[in-house]
PDB file of C-alpha atoms and ligand atoms in Angstrom:
ATOM      1  CA  ARG A1090      75.752 108.842  97.275  1.00  0.00           C
ATOM      2  CA  LYS A1091      75.353 112.626  96.905  1.00  0.00           C
ATOM      3  CA  PRO A1092      74.590 114.378  93.708  1.00  0.00           C
ATOM      4  CA  LYS A1093      77.824 114.723  91.934  1.00  0.00           C
ATOM      5  CA  LYS A1094      79.926 118.044  92.526  1.00  0.00           C
ATOM      6  CA  ILE A1095      83.183 118.284  90.452  1.00  0.00           C
ATOM      7  CA  TYR A1096      85.870 120.145  92.410  1.00  0.00           C
ATOM      8  CA  SER A1097      88.297 122.545  91.268  1.00  0.00           C
ATOM      9  CA  MET A1098      91.949 122.167  90.746  1.00  0.00           C
ATOM     10  CA  ASP A1099      92.801 124.440  93.945  1.00  0.00           C
ATOM     11  CA  GLU A1100      90.407 122.384  96.143  1.00  0.00           C
ATOM     12  CA  VAL A1101      91.922 119.017  94.877  1.00  0.00           C
ATOM     13  CA  ARG A1102      95.489 120.497  95.460  1.00  0.00           C
ATOM     14  CA  HIS A1103      94.684 121.396  98.923  1.00  0.00           C
ATOM     15  CA  ALA A1104      93.269 118.227  99.643  1.00  0.00           C
ATOM     16  CA  ILE A1105      96.154 116.376  98.677  1.00  0.00           C
ATOM     17  CA  HIS A1106      98.571 118.568 100.439  1.00  0.00           C
ATOM     18  CA  ASN A1107      96.484 118.753 103.689  1.00  0.00           C
ATOM     19  CA  ASN A1108      96.088 115.306 104.369  1.00  0.00           C
ATOM     20  CA  GLU A1109      92.422 115.133 103.588  1.00  0.00           C
ATOM     21  CA  LEU A1110      92.849 112.224 101.436  1.00  0.00           C
ATOM     22  CA  VAL A1111      92.232 108.693 103.158  1.00  0.00           C
ATOM     23  CA  ASN A1112      92.871 105.243 101.902  1.00  0.00           C
ATOM     24  CA  TYR A1113      90.100 102.607 102.006  1.00  0.00           C
ATOM     25  CA  TYR A1114      91.020  99.031 101.497  1.00  0.00           C
ATOM     26  CA  GLN A1115      88.793  96.313  99.837  1.00  0.00           C
ATOM     27  CA  PRO A1116      89.797  92.555 100.298  1.00  0.00           C
ATOM     28  CA  LYS A1117      90.476  90.440  97.443  1.00  0.00           C
ATOM     29  CA  VAL A1118      89.874  86.736  98.325  1.00  0.00           C
ATOM     30  CA  VAL A1119      90.682  83.228  96.764  1.00  0.00           C
ATOM     31  CA  VAL A1120      87.382  81.994  95.548  1.00  0.00           C
ATOM     32  CA  ALA A1121      88.246  78.445  96.197  1.00  0.00           C
ATOM     33  CA  THR A1122      89.120  78.813  99.899  1.00  0.00           C
ATOM     34  CA  GLY A1123      87.983  82.205 101.046  1.00  0.00           C
ATOM     35  CA  GLU A1124      91.388  83.203 101.983  1.00  0.00           C
ATOM     36  CA  MET A1125      92.309  86.973 101.953  1.00  0.00           C
ATOM     37  CA  VAL A1126      95.455  87.405  99.720  1.00  0.00           C
ATOM     38  CA  GLY A1127      95.475  91.194  99.459  1.00  0.00           C
ATOM     39  CA  VAL A1128      93.686  94.434  99.307  1.00  0.00           C
ATOM     40  CA  GLU A1129      93.114  97.061  96.729  1.00  0.00           C
ATOM     41  CA  THR A1130      93.746 100.673  97.891  1.00  0.00           C
ATOM     42  CA  LEU A1131      90.644 102.986  97.022  1.00  0.00           C
ATOM     43  CA  VAL A1132      91.139 106.544  97.744  1.00  0.00           C
ATOM     44  CA  ARG A1133      88.453 108.894  99.377  1.00  0.00           C
ATOM     45  CA  TRP A1134      88.531 112.536 100.328  1.00  0.00           C
ATOM     46  CA  ARG A1135      87.256 113.524 103.860  1.00  0.00           C
ATOM     47  CA  HIS A1136      86.076 116.907 103.036  1.00  0.00           C
ATOM     48  CA  PRO A1137      85.790 119.158 105.911  1.00  0.00           C
ATOM     49  CA  GLN A1138      82.115 120.115 104.622  1.00  0.00           C
ATOM     50  CA  ASP A1139      80.866 117.539 102.009  1.00  0.00           C
ATOM     51  CA  CYS A1140      81.664 114.422 103.810  1.00  0.00           C
ATOM     52  CA  MET A1141      83.161 111.604 102.042  1.00  0.00           C
ATOM     53  CA  VAL A1142      84.000 112.364  98.366  1.00  0.00           C
ATOM     54  CA  PHE A1143      84.432 109.322  95.909  1.00  0.00           C
ATOM     55  CA  PRO A1144      87.366 109.344  93.582  1.00  0.00           C
ATOM     56  CA  ASP A1145      85.134 110.041  90.322  1.00  0.00           C
ATOM     57  CA  GLN A1146      84.791 113.518  91.545  1.00  0.00           C
ATOM     58  CA  PHE A1147      88.442 114.340  91.854  1.00  0.00           C
ATOM     59  CA  ILE A1148      90.762 111.586  90.136  1.00  0.00           C
ATOM     60  CA  GLY A1149      89.973 113.330  86.756  1.00  0.00           C
ATOM     61  CA  VAL A1150      90.556 116.776  88.141  1.00  0.00           C
ATOM     62  CA  ALA A1151      93.854 115.610  89.483  1.00  0.00           C
ATOM     63  CA  GLU A1152      95.073 114.003  85.885  1.00  0.00           C
ATOM     64  CA  ALA A1153      93.756 117.226  84.114  1.00  0.00           C
ATOM     65  CA  HIS A1154      95.841 119.406  86.314  1.00  0.00           C
ATOM     66  CA  GLY A1155      99.176 117.788  86.914  1.00  0.00           C
ATOM     67  CA  LEU A1156      98.247 116.639  90.356  1.00  0.00           C
ATOM     68  CA  ILE A1157      98.197 112.874  89.742  1.00  0.00           C
ATOM     69  CA  ASP A1158     101.688 112.239  90.771  1.00  0.00           C
ATOM     70  CA  ASP A1159     101.273 114.055  93.912  1.00  0.00           C
ATOM     71  CA  LEU A1160      98.214 112.240  94.749  1.00  0.00           C
ATOM     72  CA  THR A1161      99.615 108.826  93.763  1.00  0.00           C
ATOM     73  CA  ARG A1162     102.549 109.562  96.127  1.00  0.00           C
ATOM     74  CA  VAL A1163     100.333 110.226  98.906  1.00  0.00           C
ATOM     75  CA  VAL A1164      98.158 107.230  98.364  1.00  0.00           C
ATOM     76  CA  LEU A1165     101.071 104.625  97.887  1.00  0.00           C
ATOM     77  CA  THR A1166     103.076 105.898 100.679  1.00  0.00           C
ATOM     78  CA  GLU A1167     100.154 105.412 103.093  1.00  0.00           C
ATOM     79  CA  ALA A1168      99.249 102.016 101.443  1.00  0.00           C
ATOM     80  CA  LEU A1169     102.885 100.785 101.939  1.00  0.00           C
ATOM     81  CA  ALA A1170     103.137 102.050 105.521  1.00  0.00           C
ATOM     82  CA  GLN A1171      99.697 100.336 106.262  1.00  0.00           C
ATOM     83  CA  THR A1172     100.977  96.976 104.536  1.00  0.00           C
ATOM     84  CA  LYS A1173     103.860  96.854 106.698  1.00  0.00           C
ATOM     85  CA  ILE A1174     101.716  97.464 109.805  1.00  0.00           C
ATOM     86  CA  TRP A1175      99.510  94.509 108.992  1.00  0.00           C
ATOM     87  CA  GLU A1176     102.564  92.559 108.200  1.00  0.00           C
ATOM     88  CA  GLN A1177     104.021  93.297 111.882  1.00  0.00           C
ATOM     89  CA  ALA A1178     100.616  92.239 113.188  1.00  0.00           C
ATOM     90  CA  GLY A1179     100.901  88.907 111.216  1.00  0.00           C
ATOM     91  CA  LEU A1180      98.954  89.525 108.220  1.00  0.00           C
ATOM     92  CA  MET A1181     100.966  89.091 105.156  1.00  0.00           C
ATOM     93  CA  LEU A1182      99.171  90.867 102.316  1.00  0.00           C
ATOM     94  CA  ARG A1183      99.394  92.051  98.884  1.00  0.00           C
ATOM     95  CA  VAL A1184      98.730  95.651  98.464  1.00  0.00           C
ATOM     96  CA  ALA A1185      97.145  96.981  94.945  1.00  0.00           C
ATOM     97  CA  VAL A1186      97.307 100.665  94.217  1.00  0.00           C
ATOM     98  CA  ASN A1187      95.552 102.172  91.074  1.00  0.00           C
ATOM     99  CA  VAL A1188      98.013 104.071  88.746  1.00  0.00           C
ATOM    100  CA  SER A1189      96.884 106.486  86.254  1.00  0.00           C
ATOM    101  CA  MET A1190      98.279 106.340  82.760  1.00  0.00           C
ATOM    102  CA  ASP A1191      99.422 109.973  83.512  1.00  0.00           C
ATOM    103  CA  ASN A1192     101.803 108.600  86.280  1.00  0.00           C
ATOM    104  CA  LEU A1193     103.470 106.679  83.469  1.00  0.00           C
ATOM    105  CA  VAL A1194     105.134 109.428  81.402  1.00  0.00           C
ATOM    106  CA  SER A1195     108.306 109.861  83.187  1.00  0.00           C
ATOM    107  CA  LEU A1196     110.842 107.075  83.285  1.00  0.00           C
ATOM    108  CA  ASP A1197     111.823 107.917  86.848  1.00  0.00           C
ATOM    109  CA  PHE A1198     108.635 106.600  88.041  1.00  0.00           C
ATOM    110  CA  PRO A1199     109.962 102.793  88.618  1.00  0.00           C
ATOM    111  CA  ASP A1200     112.973 103.889  90.508  1.00  0.00           C
ATOM    112  CA  TYR A1201     110.580 106.209  92.623  1.00  0.00           C
ATOM    113  CA  VAL A1202     108.247 103.445  93.497  1.00  0.00           C
ATOM    114  CA  ALA A1203     111.033 101.160  94.340  1.00  0.00           C
ATOM    115  CA  LYS A1204     112.456 103.726  96.516  1.00  0.00           C
ATOM    116  CA  LEU A1205     109.103 104.252  98.191  1.00  0.00           C
ATOM    117  CA  ALA A1206     108.708 100.436  98.698  1.00  0.00           C
ATOM    118  CA  ALA A1207     112.249 100.069 100.053  1.00  0.00           C
ATOM    119  CA  GLU A1208     111.784 102.776 102.535  1.00  0.00           C
ATOM    120  CA  ALA A1209     108.473 101.304 103.830  1.00  0.00           C
ATOM    121  CA  GLY A1210     110.190  97.832 104.024  1.00  0.00           C
ATOM    122  CA  VAL A1211     107.649  96.185 101.598  1.00  0.00           C
ATOM    123  CA  GLN A1212     108.838  93.599  98.911  1.00  0.00           C
ATOM    124  CA  PRO A1213     108.069  94.470  95.253  1.00  0.00           C
ATOM    125  CA  GLN A1214     106.361  91.262  95.052  1.00  0.00           C
ATOM    126  CA  GLN A1215     103.754  92.449  97.755  1.00  0.00           C
ATOM    127  CA  VAL A1216     102.738  95.523  95.431  1.00  0.00           C
ATOM    128  CA  VAL A1217     100.257  95.280  92.716  1.00  0.00           C
ATOM    129  CA  LEU A1218      99.995  98.309  90.431  1.00  0.00           C
ATOM    130  CA  GLU A1219      96.576  98.271  88.764  1.00  0.00           C
ATOM    131  CA  VAL A1220      96.480 100.130  85.508  1.00  0.00           C
ATOM    132  CA  THR A1221      93.558 101.506  83.464  1.00  0.00           C
ATOM    133  CA  GLU A1222      93.633 103.744  80.298  1.00  0.00           C
ATOM    134  CA  SER A1223      91.887 106.802  81.479  1.00  0.00           C
ATOM    135  CA  GLN A1224      91.892 108.408  78.128  1.00  0.00           C
ATOM    136  CA  LEU A1225      92.794 107.895  74.627  1.00  0.00           C
ATOM    137  CA  MET A1226      96.722 107.457  74.537  1.00  0.00           C
ATOM    138  CA  ARG A1227      98.426 109.336  72.124  1.00  0.00           C
ATOM    139  CA  ASP A1228     101.873 107.704  72.555  1.00  0.00           C
ATOM    140  CA  LEU A1229     102.037 104.524  74.374  1.00  0.00           C
ATOM    141  CA  ARG A1230     105.795 104.169  74.214  1.00  0.00           C
ATOM    142  CA  ALA A1231     106.822 105.676  77.461  1.00  0.00           C
ATOM    143  CA  PRO A1232     103.960 103.839  79.433  1.00  0.00           C
ATOM    144  CA  LEU A1233     105.127 100.533  77.925  1.00  0.00           C
ATOM    145  CA  GLU A1234     108.604 101.109  78.837  1.00  0.00           C
ATOM    146  CA  ILE A1235     107.805 102.033  82.343  1.00  0.00           C
ATOM    147  CA  LEU A1236     105.677  99.163  82.922  1.00  0.00           C
ATOM    148  CA  THR A1237     108.337  96.885  81.713  1.00  0.00           C
ATOM    149  CA  ARG A1238     110.814  98.376  84.128  1.00  0.00           C
ATOM    150  CA  LEU A1239     108.440  97.977  87.062  1.00  0.00           C
ATOM    151  CA  ARG A1240     107.825  94.275  86.142  1.00  0.00           C
ATOM    152  CA  LEU A1241     111.757  93.841  86.012  1.00  0.00           C
ATOM    153  CA  LYS A1242     111.929  95.338  89.471  1.00  0.00           C
ATOM    154  CA  ARG A1243     109.186  92.450  90.512  1.00  0.00           C
ATOM    155  CA  PHE A1244     106.405  94.781  91.165  1.00  0.00           C
ATOM    156  CA  ARG A1245     102.943  93.042  90.093  1.00  0.00           C
ATOM    157  CA  LEU A1246     101.315  94.374  87.280  1.00  0.00           C
ATOM    158  CA  SER A1247      97.325  94.191  86.844  1.00  0.00           C
ATOM    159  CA  ILE A1248      95.226  95.080  83.903  1.00  0.00           C
ATOM    160  CA  ASP A1249      92.087  96.869  85.524  1.00  0.00           C
ATOM    161  CA  ASP A1250      88.529  96.902  84.045  1.00  0.00           C
ATOM    162  CA  PHE A1251      89.525  94.405  81.591  1.00  0.00           C
ATOM    163  CA  GLY A1252      86.864  94.099  78.628  1.00  0.00           C
ATOM    164  CA  THR A1253      85.980  97.879  78.631  1.00  0.00           C
ATOM    165  CA  GLY A1254      87.035 100.486  76.201  1.00  0.00           C
ATOM    166  CA  ASN A1255      89.699 101.320  78.711  1.00  0.00           C
ATOM    167  CA  SER A1256      91.487  97.963  78.502  1.00  0.00           C
ATOM    168  CA  SER A1257      92.446  96.414  75.337  1.00  0.00           C
ATOM    169  CA  LEU A1258      94.043  93.365  73.764  1.00  0.00           C
ATOM    170  CA  ALA A1259      96.805  95.318  72.636  1.00  0.00           C
ATOM    171  CA  GLN A1260      98.116  96.111  76.096  1.00  0.00           C
ATOM    172  CA  LEU A1261      98.165  92.470  76.794  1.00  0.00           C
ATOM    173  CA  ARG A1262     100.243  91.902  73.829  1.00  0.00           C
ATOM    174  CA  ASP A1263     102.666  94.510  74.684  1.00  0.00           C
ATOM    175  CA  ILE A1264     102.974  94.194  78.414  1.00  0.00           C
ATOM    176  CA  PRO A1265     103.472  91.140  80.696  1.00  0.00           C
ATOM    177  CA  PHE A1266     100.771  91.566  83.116  1.00  0.00           C
ATOM    178  CA  ASP A1267     100.497  89.248  86.178  1.00  0.00           C
ATOM    179  CA  GLU A1268      96.795  89.751  86.884  1.00  0.00           C
ATOM    180  CA  LEU A1269      93.779  90.606  84.724  1.00  0.00           C
ATOM    181  CA  LYS A1270      90.562  91.967  86.471  1.00  0.00           C
ATOM    182  CA  ILE A1271      87.347  91.348  84.755  1.00  0.00           C
ATOM    183  CA  ASP A1272      85.294  94.351  84.968  1.00  0.00           C
ATOM    184  CA  GLN A1273      82.512  94.319  87.220  1.00  0.00           C
ATOM    185  CA  THR A1274      79.899  95.002  84.376  1.00  0.00           C
ATOM    186  CA  PHE A1275      80.744  91.397  82.921  1.00  0.00           C
ATOM    187  CA  VAL A1276      80.522  89.733  86.533  1.00  0.00           C
ATOM    188  CA  HIS A1277      77.474  90.596  88.218  1.00  0.00           C
ATOM    189  CA  GLY A1278      74.476  88.747  87.069  1.00  0.00           C
ATOM    190  CA  ALA A1279      76.778  86.829  84.433  1.00  0.00           C
ATOM    191  CA  TYR A1280      75.395  83.604  85.584  1.00  0.00           C
ATOM    192  CA  ALA A1281      72.018  84.784  84.326  1.00  0.00           C
ATOM    193  CA  ASN A1282      72.897  86.556  81.023  1.00  0.00           C
ATOM    194  CA  LYS A1283      74.375  84.933  78.032  1.00  0.00           C
ATOM    195  CA  THR A1284      76.303  87.958  76.756  1.00  0.00           C
ATOM    196  CA  LEU A1285      77.757  88.538  80.071  1.00  0.00           C
ATOM    197  CA  ARG A1286      78.523  85.068  80.390  1.00  0.00           C
ATOM    198  CA  ALA A1287      80.225  84.897  77.073  1.00  0.00           C
ATOM    199  CA  MET A1288      82.441  87.962  77.884  1.00  0.00           C
ATOM    200  CA  TYR A1289      83.230  86.635  81.516  1.00  0.00           C
ATOM    201  CA  ASP A1290      84.376  83.167  79.819  1.00  0.00           C
ATOM    202  CA  ALA A1291      86.182  84.862  76.952  1.00  0.00           C
ATOM    203  CA  SER A1292      88.290  86.959  79.515  1.00  0.00           C
ATOM    204  CA  LEU A1293      88.869  83.900  81.858  1.00  0.00           C
ATOM    205  CA  GLN A1294      90.141  81.839  79.037  1.00  0.00           C
ATOM    206  CA  LEU A1295      92.416  84.586  77.639  1.00  0.00           C
ATOM    207  CA  ALA A1296      93.949  85.074  81.212  1.00  0.00           C
ATOM    208  CA  ARG A1297      94.350  81.425  81.636  1.00  0.00           C
ATOM    209  CA  GLN A1298      96.188  81.023  78.331  1.00  0.00           C
ATOM    210  CA  LEU A1299      98.556  83.879  79.316  1.00  0.00           C
ATOM    211  CA  ASN A1300      99.371  82.555  82.743  1.00  0.00           C
ATOM    212  CA  MET A1301      97.697  85.426  84.543  1.00  0.00           C
ATOM    213  CA  ASP A1302      95.784  85.340  87.674  1.00  0.00           C
ATOM    214  CA  VAL A1303      92.160  86.391  87.237  1.00  0.00           C
ATOM    215  CA  VAL A1304      90.212  88.783  89.639  1.00  0.00           C
ATOM    216  CA  ALA A1305      86.450  88.953  89.274  1.00  0.00           C
ATOM    217  CA  GLU A1306      85.039  92.337  90.279  1.00  0.00           C
ATOM    218  CA  GLY A1307      81.770  93.523  91.440  1.00  0.00           C
ATOM    219  CA  VAL A1308      80.875  90.309  93.160  1.00  0.00           C
ATOM    220  CA  GLU A1309      77.624  91.413  94.591  1.00  0.00           C
ATOM    221  CA  ASP A1310      75.573  88.677  95.714  1.00  0.00           C
ATOM    222  CA  ARG A1311      75.809  84.921  96.812  1.00  0.00           C
ATOM    223  CA  ALA A1312      74.879  83.964  93.207  1.00  0.00           C
ATOM    224  CA  ASP A1313      77.758  85.689  91.650  1.00  0.00           C
ATOM    225  CA  TRP A1314      80.096  83.965  94.152  1.00  0.00           C
ATOM    226  CA  ASP A1315      78.650  80.525  93.217  1.00  0.00           C
ATOM    227  CA  PHE A1316      79.078  81.253  89.594  1.00  0.00           C
ATOM    228  CA  LEU A1317      82.810  82.162  90.184  1.00  0.00           C
ATOM    229  CA  HIS A1318      83.206  78.906  92.132  1.00  0.00           C
ATOM    230  CA  ARG A1319      81.510  76.760  89.314  1.00  0.00           C
ATOM    231  CA  THR A1320      83.888  78.570  86.753  1.00  0.00           C
ATOM    232  CA  GLY A1321      86.924  78.177  88.349  1.00  0.00           C
ATOM    233  CA  CYS A1322      87.920  81.962  88.734  1.00  0.00           C
ATOM    234  CA  ASP A1323      90.999  82.669  91.124  1.00  0.00           C
ATOM    235  CA  LEU A1324      90.136  85.657  93.051  1.00  0.00           C
ATOM    236  CA  ALA A1325      87.103  87.792  93.952  1.00  0.00           C
ATOM    237  CA  GLN A1326      86.389  91.218  95.056  1.00  0.00           C
ATOM    238  CA  GLY A1327      83.157  92.878  95.623  1.00  0.00           C
ATOM    239  CA  TYR A1328      80.376  94.200  97.868  1.00  0.00           C
ATOM    240  CA  PHE A1329      79.182  90.634  98.619  1.00  0.00           C
ATOM    241  CA  ILE A1330      82.638  89.848 100.159  1.00  0.00           C
ATOM    242  CA  ALA A1331      83.442  93.374 101.727  1.00  0.00           C
ATOM    243  CA  ARG A1332      82.773  96.990 101.021  1.00  0.00           C
ATOM    244  CA  PRO A1333      86.010  99.128 100.924  1.00  0.00           C
ATOM    245  CA  MET A1334      86.687  99.992 104.599  1.00  0.00           C
ATOM    246  CA  PRO A1335      89.319 101.906 106.697  1.00  0.00           C
ATOM    247  CA  ALA A1336      92.426 100.024 107.457  1.00  0.00           C
ATOM    248  CA  ALA A1337      91.213  99.843 111.152  1.00  0.00           C
ATOM    249  CA  ASP A1338      88.303  97.660 110.228  1.00  0.00           C
ATOM    250  CA  LEU A1339      90.137  94.859 108.446  1.00  0.00           C
ATOM    251  CA  HIS A1340      90.864  92.630 111.477  1.00  0.00           C
ATOM    252  CA  ASP A1341      87.067  92.417 112.525  1.00  0.00           C
ATOM    253  CA  TRP A1342      86.010  91.933 108.903  1.00  0.00           C
ATOM    254  CA  ILE A1343      88.335  88.898 108.694  1.00  0.00           C
ATOM    255  CA  ASP A1344      86.673  87.321 111.708  1.00  0.00           C
ATOM    256  CA  ASP A1345      83.229  87.892 110.209  1.00  0.00           C
ATOM    257  CA  TRP A1346      84.258  86.706 106.861  1.00  0.00           C
ATOM    258  CA  HIS A1347      85.749  83.525 108.067  1.00  0.00           C
ATOM    259  CA  GLU A1348      82.548  82.654 109.801  1.00  0.00           C
ATOM    260  CA  ARG A1349      80.592  83.386 106.753  1.00  0.00           C
ATOM    261  CA  VAL A1350      82.793  81.347 104.532  1.00  0.00           C
ATOM    262  CA  SER A1351      82.818  78.222 106.640  1.00  0.00           C
ATOM    263  CA  GLY A1352      78.993  78.553 106.315  1.00  0.00           C
ATOM    264  CA  PHE A1353      79.241  78.377 102.520  1.00  0.00           C
ATOM    265  CA  SER A1354      81.163  75.287 102.235  1.00  0.00           C
ATOM    266  CA  ALA A1355      78.765  73.495 104.966  1.00  0.00           C
ATOM    267  CA  LYS A1356      75.978  74.355 102.241  1.00  0.00           C
ATOM    268  CA  ASP A1357      78.054  73.257  99.041  1.00  0.00           C
TER     269      ASP A1357
HETATM  270  P1  C2E B1614      88.470 100.595  90.232  1.00  0.00           P
HETATM  271  O1  C2E B1614      89.852 100.476  90.312  1.00  0.00           O
HETATM  272  O2  C2E B1614      87.614  99.862  89.035  1.00  0.00           O
HETATM  273  O3  C2E B1614      87.746 100.160  91.558  1.00  0.00           O
HETATM  274  C1  C2E B1614      86.588  99.314  91.803  1.00  0.00           C
HETATM  275  C2  C2E B1614      85.401 100.497  91.993  1.00  0.00           C
HETATM  276  O4  C2E B1614      84.348  99.726  92.143  1.00  0.00           O
HETATM  277  C3  C2E B1614      85.494 101.202  93.489  1.00  0.00           C
HETATM  278  O5  C2E B1614      84.912 102.264  93.415  1.00  0.00           O
HETATM  279  C4  C2E B1614      84.867 100.091  94.596  1.00  0.00           C
HETATM  280  O6  C2E B1614      84.461 100.715  95.558  1.00  0.00           O
HETATM  281  C5  C2E B1614      83.838  99.775  93.668  1.00  0.00           C
HETATM  282  N1  C2E B1614      83.106  98.438  94.084  1.00  0.00           N
HETATM  283  C6  C2E B1614      83.604  97.431  94.514  1.00  0.00           C
HETATM  284  N2  C2E B1614      83.101  96.371  94.735  1.00  0.00           N
HETATM  285  C7  C2E B1614      81.751  96.548  94.055  1.00  0.00           C
HETATM  286  C8  C2E B1614      80.648  95.972  93.887  1.00  0.00           C
HETATM  287  O7  C2E B1614      80.457  94.795  94.194  1.00  0.00           O
HETATM  288  N3  C2E B1614      79.864  96.494  93.040  1.00  0.00           N
HETATM  289  C9  C2E B1614      79.894  97.748  92.572  1.00  0.00           C
HETATM  290  N4  C2E B1614      79.091  98.177  91.990  1.00  0.00           N
HETATM  291  N5  C2E B1614      81.123  98.364  92.818  1.00  0.00           N
HETATM  292  C10 C2E B1614      81.973  97.971  93.519  1.00  0.00           C
HETATM  293  P2  C2E B1614      85.649 103.691  93.994  1.00  0.00           P
HETATM  294  O8  C2E B1614      86.230 103.471  95.167  1.00  0.00           O
HETATM  295  O9  C2E B1614      84.548 104.676  93.831  1.00  0.00           O
HETATM  296  O10 C2E B1614      86.659 104.015  92.841  1.00  0.00           O
HETATM  297  C11 C2E B1614      86.420 104.401  91.615  1.00  0.00           C
HETATM  298  C12 C2E B1614      87.536 104.460  90.651  1.00  0.00           C
HETATM  299  O11 C2E B1614      88.405 105.563  90.911  1.00  0.00           O
HETATM  300  C13 C2E B1614      88.382 103.152  90.811  1.00  0.00           C
HETATM  301  O12 C2E B1614      87.680 102.048  89.927  1.00  0.00           O
HETATM  302  C14 C2E B1614      89.727 103.623  90.182  1.00  0.00           C
HETATM  303  O13 C2E B1614      89.792 103.751  88.772  1.00  0.00           O
HETATM  304  C15 C2E B1614      89.657 105.048  90.749  1.00  0.00           C
HETATM  305  N6  C2E B1614      90.575 105.215  91.768  1.00  0.00           N
HETATM  306  C16 C2E B1614      90.326 104.887  93.001  1.00  0.00           C
HETATM  307  N7  C2E B1614      91.415 105.277  93.879  1.00  0.00           N
HETATM  308  C17 C2E B1614      92.317 105.517  93.025  1.00  0.00           C
HETATM  309  C18 C2E B1614      93.571 106.082  93.250  1.00  0.00           C
HETATM  310  O14 C2E B1614      94.413 106.184  94.286  1.00  0.00           O
HETATM  311  N8  C2E B1614      94.456 106.453  92.113  1.00  0.00           N
HETATM  312  C19 C2E B1614      93.997 106.459  90.936  1.00  0.00           C
HETATM  313  N9  C2E B1614      94.499 106.723  89.989  1.00  0.00           N
HETATM  314  N10 C2E B1614      92.599 106.179  90.660  1.00  0.00           N
HETATM  315  C20 C2E B1614      91.812 105.694  91.841  1.00  0.00           C
HETATM  316 CA1   CA B1615      91.369  99.125  90.444  1.00  0.00          CA
HETATM  317 CA1   CA B1616      88.109  98.056  87.924  1.00  0.00          CA
END
């Protein structure tokens, strides 16, 4: 990655409204079988001069300047349309989209998301909203209410980066999440590190007891993958399985992955 440049509000607004944002998708697979059950949408900015710009260089700017609703609309609309295209090609997938806490301020948000899904012909059960606290929240009442309404509409809710300062036990108490994503800092290398292992185990147990699906993020090598297998984690995501990719690459990746997975079980 290039040295980090932070973009201005005008540049980010321009990018959002001039179709310079593009969705990449990273597979989520079942650890026990290797089956792909969904993808996470990760936005990139195809900058006319600076090549590919990563979200840490513009999501914060969008949040700080009231542009995050527009950004989420663009990303979600594209992700839903793509999900329909995959479905028509015989690939039934869940699509996850990252939602900023700053999206969860208006009580219209659930109806709005429901309308976009309906227009795209995608069932709410197929849509996962991944939530992180991007900043210290002053007032959690609106986000709680909005997440609860989304859940009642049958959208799936996922708590992202679990175990970091951005995700807390209080959120689990207050919101009926369907999925818990163990942060990558507790996954990669956990098999060889007592402290990481303890946090990974605790997160897994917690999710089990609350009946949530568990996704381990940051699965970077075969040792990480084998560790998830041994510990009975549900789903995995990470560079070992696939890097985030343009939608057009997914079919080829599936073919490669199936071949790799069959190799794993032969050795087990
Ligand atoms: P995240 O939601 O935690 O997404 C996972 C990040 O980890 C992604 O970085 C992904 O490319 C990276 N990753 C995936 N597998 C591995 C691995 O095995 N090892 C390592 N070290 N990293 C891995 P990315 O795409 O740069 O996104 C960074 C963050 O930006 C995301 O973190 C998410 O919080 C935010 N973001 C991305 N797209 C959107 C969006 O559309 N809306 C909002 N509000 N935030 C977004
Ligand atoms: Ca995420
Ligand atoms: Ca994460």
